[in-house]
Amino acid sequence: SQQGEEDPQALSIQEGENATMNCSYKTSINNLQWYRQNSGRGLVHLILIRSNEREKHSGRLRVTLDTSKKSSSLLITASRAADTASYFCATGGTGKLIFGQGTTLQVKP
Amino acid sequence: DAGVTQSPTHLIKTRGQQVTLRCSPKSGHDTVSWYQQALGQGPQFIFQYYEEEERQRGNFPDRFSGHQFPNYSSELNVNALLLGDSALYLCASRLVGASTYNEQFFGPGTRLTVL
């Protein structure tokens, strides 16, 4: 079963705009990760945030984590057409990842 | 440095048949996990192999089985295929103990269609 839900399920924006997607989870976590998937192919690891961190940055990505609300958000700033993909949050223990259902992002040129 | 590779890329089978999917982990990795991703859904964990043994298993029936070879490559076998087994099957690898978190490197997947 899925760990939680992602919101929105789909997002369409213009190039240059910011994209925000949210993830909720159900159980206590040690860390939360975000992955990107292009066109139904393999997943690419984007960023990991630990349970004792509240915010983390990587390039144009900003991730926040609110353990009291069991939620995380991924912000992509100054989006590009190449950011068009599905984005998944994942939690898990030693090797087993539990994914959300994902947000499909379309960035229009 | 070769990443995770999977074969075949696409596969079409009929109900009741058996299928074998293959995965070679990223160079230096020793643990392989398999995931099933139905269309429009997130990946679901099937099982994980380490030291040639199944270490963790998700909520999948015994029709799903696997194997890991001494060179760390792995196979996923599915027997008595059902229409609902149609999905993208993803393989992921990691190195146990190499990091404090469980970042996994994913292959491109095998698209299985059951008719």
CSV table of C-alpha atoms in Angstrom, one decimal:
chain,number,residue,atom,x,y,z
A,1,SER,CA,0.0,0.0,0.0
A,2,GLN,CA,1.1,3.6,-0.5
A,3,GLN,CA,2.7,5.5,2.3
A,4,GLY,CA,0.6,8.6,1.7
A,5,GLU,CA,-0.7,11.0,-0.8
A,6,GLU,CA,0.8,13.6,-3.0
A,7,ASP,CA,-0.9,16.8,-4.0
A,8,PRO,CA,-1.7,17.9,-6.6
A,9,GLN,CA,-1.9,14.8,-8.8
A,10,ALA,CA,-1.2,17.0,-11.8
A,11,LEU,CA,0.3,20.4,-12.2
A,12,SER,CA,0.8,22.5,-15.4
A,13,ILE,CA,2.8,25.7,-15.4
A,14,GLN,CA,4.7,28.0,-17.7
A,15,GLU,CA,8.5,27.9,-18.0
A,16,GLY,CA,10.0,30.3,-15.5
A,17,GLU,CA,7.3,29.8,-12.9
A,18,ASN,CA,7.7,27.9,-9.6
A,19,ALA,CA,6.2,24.5,-9.0
A,20,THR,CA,5.2,23.3,-5.6
A,21,MET,CA,4.1,19.7,-4.8
A,22,ASN,CA,3.2,18.3,-1.5
A,23,CYS,CA,3.5,14.9,0.1
A,24,SER,CA,1.9,13.4,3.2
A,25,TYR,CA,2.9,10.3,5.0
A,26,LYS,CA,1.4,8.1,7.7
A,27,THR,CA,4.1,6.7,9.9
A,28,SER,CA,7.2,8.1,11.8
A,29,ILE,CA,10.2,8.5,9.5
A,30,ASN,CA,14.0,8.8,9.7
A,31,ASN,CA,14.2,10.6,6.4
A,32,LEU,CA,12.1,11.4,3.3
A,33,GLN,CA,13.4,11.4,-0.3
A,34,TRP,CA,12.1,12.9,-3.5
A,35,TYR,CA,12.6,11.2,-6.9
A,36,ARG,CA,11.9,12.2,-10.5
A,37,GLN,CA,10.6,9.9,-13.2
A,38,ASN,CA,10.7,10.8,-16.9
A,39,SER,CA,8.2,9.3,-19.2
A,40,GLY,CA,7.5,6.1,-17.2
A,41,ARG,CA,11.2,5.2,-17.0
A,42,GLY,CA,13.6,4.8,-14.1
A,43,LEU,CA,13.6,7.0,-11.1
A,44,VAL,CA,16.3,9.6,-10.4
A,45,HIS,CA,17.1,10.5,-6.8
A,46,LEU,CA,16.7,14.3,-6.2
A,47,ILE,CA,17.2,15.0,-2.6
A,48,LEU,CA,16.9,13.5,0.9
A,49,ILE,CA,15.8,15.3,4.0
A,50,ARG,CA,16.3,13.8,7.5
A,51,SER,CA,13.7,13.9,10.2
A,52,ASN,CA,15.7,16.4,12.2
A,53,GLU,CA,15.9,18.9,9.3
A,54,ARG,CA,13.2,21.4,8.4
A,55,GLU,CA,14.5,22.6,5.1
A,56,LYS,CA,17.0,21.6,2.5
A,57,HIS,CA,18.2,23.1,-0.8
A,58,SER,CA,19.8,21.6,-3.9
A,59,GLY,CA,20.2,23.9,-6.9
A,60,ARG,CA,16.7,25.0,-7.9
A,61,LEU,CA,15.1,22.5,-5.5
A,62,ARG,CA,13.9,23.3,-2.0
A,63,VAL,CA,12.4,20.7,0.2
A,64,THR,CA,10.7,21.3,3.5
A,65,LEU,CA,9.6,18.7,6.1
A,66,ASP,CA,7.1,19.1,8.9
A,67,THR,CA,7.1,16.0,11.0
A,68,SER,CA,4.3,17.3,13.3
A,69,LYS,CA,2.0,17.3,10.2
A,70,LYS,CA,3.7,14.4,8.6
A,71,SER,CA,4.1,16.3,5.4
A,72,SER,CA,6.8,17.5,3.0
A,73,SER,CA,6.9,19.9,0.1
A,74,LEU,CA,9.1,20.1,-3.0
A,75,LEU,CA,9.6,23.5,-4.6
A,76,ILE,CA,11.2,23.8,-8.0
A,77,THR,CA,12.1,27.4,-8.8
A,78,ALA,CA,12.4,28.9,-12.3
A,79,SER,CA,11.0,25.8,-13.9
A,80,ARG,CA,12.2,24.6,-17.3
A,81,ALA,CA,10.6,22.4,-20.0
A,82,ALA,CA,13.1,19.7,-19.0
A,83,ASP,CA,11.5,19.6,-15.5
A,84,THR,CA,8.5,17.9,-17.1
A,85,ALA,CA,8.2,14.6,-15.3
A,86,SER,CA,6.5,12.8,-12.4
A,87,TYR,CA,7.8,13.5,-8.9
A,88,PHE,CA,7.5,11.0,-6.1
A,89,CYS,CA,8.2,11.3,-2.4
A,90,ALA,CA,9.4,8.1,-0.6
A,91,THR,CA,10.0,7.0,2.9
A,92,GLY,CA,11.4,3.8,4.2
A,93,GLY,CA,13.8,1.8,6.2
A,94,THR,CA,16.8,-0.2,5.3
A,95,GLY,CA,16.3,-0.6,1.6
A,96,LYS,CA,12.5,-0.8,1.3
A,97,LEU,CA,11.1,2.5,-0.1
A,98,ILE,CA,7.5,3.3,0.2
A,99,PHE,CA,6.3,5.8,-2.5
A,100,GLY,CA,3.5,8.2,-2.8
A,101,GLN,CA,1.3,8.2,-5.9
A,102,GLY,CA,3.2,11.1,-7.4
A,103,THR,CA,2.6,14.5,-9.0
A,104,THR,CA,2.8,14.8,-12.7
A,105,LEU,CA,4.4,18.2,-13.6
A,106,GLN,CA,4.1,19.7,-17.1
A,107,VAL,CA,6.2,22.7,-17.8
A,108,LYS,CA,5.1,24.5,-21.0
A,109,PRO,CA,7.7,26.4,-23.0
B,1,ASP,CA,30.8,3.5,-14.2
B,2,ALA,CA,27.8,1.5,-15.4
B,3,GLY,CA,24.5,2.2,-13.8
B,4,VAL,CA,21.7,-0.2,-13.1
B,5,THR,CA,20.7,-2.2,-16.2
B,6,GLN,CA,17.6,-4.2,-16.9
B,7,SER,CA,16.5,-6.5,-19.6
B,8,PRO,CA,14.4,-6.8,-21.6
B,9,THR,CA,13.1,-3.3,-22.1
B,10,HIS,CA,9.6,-4.5,-23.2
B,11,LEU,CA,7.9,-7.8,-22.9
B,12,ILE,CA,4.5,-9.1,-24.0
B,13,LYS,CA,3.1,-12.3,-22.4
B,14,THR,CA,-0.3,-14.0,-22.2
B,15,ARG,CA,-2.2,-14.9,-19.1
B,16,GLY,CA,-0.9,-18.0,-17.4
B,17,GLN,CA,2.6,-17.8,-18.8
B,18,GLN,CA,5.8,-17.3,-16.8
B,19,VAL,CA,8.3,-14.4,-17.1
B,20,THR,CA,11.8,-13.7,-16.0
B,21,LEU,CA,13.2,-10.2,-15.8
B,22,ARG,CA,16.9,-9.5,-15.2
B,23,CYS,CA,18.8,-6.8,-13.5
B,24,SER,CA,22.5,-5.9,-13.1
B,25,PRO,CA,23.2,-3.6,-10.2
B,26,LYS,CA,25.4,-0.5,-10.3
B,27,SER,CA,29.1,-1.3,-10.2
B,28,GLY,CA,30.1,-1.9,-6.6
B,29,HIS,CA,26.6,-2.4,-5.3
B,30,ASP,CA,25.6,-5.6,-3.5
B,31,THR,CA,21.9,-5.2,-2.8
B,32,VAL,CA,19.1,-5.4,-5.3
B,33,SER,CA,15.4,-4.5,-4.8
B,34,TRP,CA,12.5,-4.9,-7.2
B,35,TYR,CA,9.5,-2.7,-7.5
B,36,GLN,CA,6.3,-2.9,-9.5
B,37,GLN,CA,4.8,0.3,-10.8
B,38,ALA,CA,1.3,0.2,-12.3
B,39,LEU,CA,0.2,2.9,-14.7
B,40,GLY,CA,-0.4,6.1,-12.8
B,41,GLN,CA,0.8,4.8,-9.5
B,42,GLY,CA,3.9,5.0,-7.4
B,43,PRO,CA,6.3,2.0,-7.3
B,44,GLN,CA,5.5,-0.8,-4.9
B,45,PHE,CA,8.2,-2.8,-3.2
B,46,ILE,CA,8.3,-6.5,-4.1
B,47,PHE,CA,11.4,-7.8,-2.4
B,48,GLN,CA,15.1,-7.2,-1.7
B,49,TYR,CA,18.0,-9.5,-2.2
B,50,TYR,CA,21.3,-9.3,-0.3
B,51,GLU,CA,24.0,-12.0,-0.1
B,52,GLU,CA,21.9,-14.2,-2.4
B,53,GLU,CA,19.0,-14.3,0.0
B,54,GLU,CA,15.6,-12.6,0.1
B,55,ARG,CA,15.9,-10.2,3.0
B,56,GLN,CA,12.6,-8.2,2.8
B,57,ARG,CA,9.4,-8.8,1.0
B,58,GLY,CA,6.4,-6.6,0.3
B,59,ASN,CA,2.8,-7.6,0.0
B,60,PHE,CA,3.1,-9.8,-3.2
B,61,PRO,CA,2.0,-13.4,-3.6
B,62,ASP,CA,4.3,-16.3,-3.9
B,63,ARG,CA,3.9,-16.2,-7.7
B,64,PHE,CA,6.6,-13.5,-7.5
B,65,SER,CA,10.0,-15.0,-6.7
B,66,GLY,CA,13.5,-13.9,-7.2
B,67,HIS,CA,17.1,-14.9,-7.2
B,68,GLN,CA,20.5,-13.2,-6.7
B,69,PHE,CA,23.6,-14.5,-8.2
B,70,PRO,CA,27.2,-14.4,-6.8
B,71,ASN,CA,28.0,-11.4,-9.1
B,72,TYR,CA,25.1,-9.6,-7.4
B,73,SER,CA,22.8,-9.6,-10.5
B,74,SER,CA,19.3,-10.6,-9.9
B,75,GLU,CA,16.2,-12.1,-11.6
B,76,LEU,CA,12.5,-11.6,-10.9
B,77,ASN,CA,10.3,-14.4,-11.9
B,78,VAL,CA,6.5,-14.2,-12.1
B,79,ASN,CA,4.4,-17.4,-12.6
B,80,ALA,CA,0.9,-17.8,-13.7
B,81,LEU,CA,0.7,-14.3,-15.1
B,82,LEU,CA,-2.5,-12.3,-14.6
B,83,LEU,CA,-3.7,-9.2,-16.5
B,84,GLY,CA,-3.1,-7.2,-13.3
B,85,ASP,CA,0.6,-8.0,-13.5
B,86,SER,CA,1.0,-5.6,-16.4
B,87,ALA,CA,3.3,-2.9,-15.1
B,88,LEU,CA,6.7,-1.3,-15.2
B,89,TYR,CA,9.1,-3.4,-13.2
B,90,LEU,CA,12.0,-1.5,-11.7
B,91,CYS,CA,15.2,-2.7,-10.2
B,92,ALA,CA,17.2,-0.7,-7.8
B,93,SER,CA,20.6,-1.3,-6.2
B,94,ARG,CA,22.5,0.0,-3.2
B,95,LEU,CA,25.6,-0.8,-1.2
B,96,VAL,CA,24.8,-2.0,2.3
B,97,GLY,CA,26.5,0.1,4.9
B,98,ALA,CA,28.0,2.6,2.5
B,99,SER,CA,25.9,5.4,3.6
B,100,THR,CA,23.7,6.4,6.5
B,101,TYR,CA,20.6,6.5,4.4
B,102,ASN,CA,19.0,4.3,1.8
B,103,GLU,CA,19.5,6.1,-1.5
B,104,GLN,CA,18.8,3.6,-4.2
B,105,PHE,CA,19.8,3.8,-7.9
B,106,PHE,CA,17.1,2.7,-10.3
B,107,GLY,CA,17.3,1.0,-13.6
B,108,PRO,CA,15.2,2.1,-16.6
B,109,GLY,CA,12.7,-0.7,-16.0
B,110,THR,CA,11.0,-3.5,-17.9
B,111,ARG,CA,7.6,-2.8,-19.3
B,112,LEU,CA,5.5,-6.0,-19.0
B,113,THR,CA,2.2,-6.3,-20.8
B,114,VAL,CA,0.0,-9.3,-20.1
B,115,LEU,CA,-2.7,-10.0,-22.7
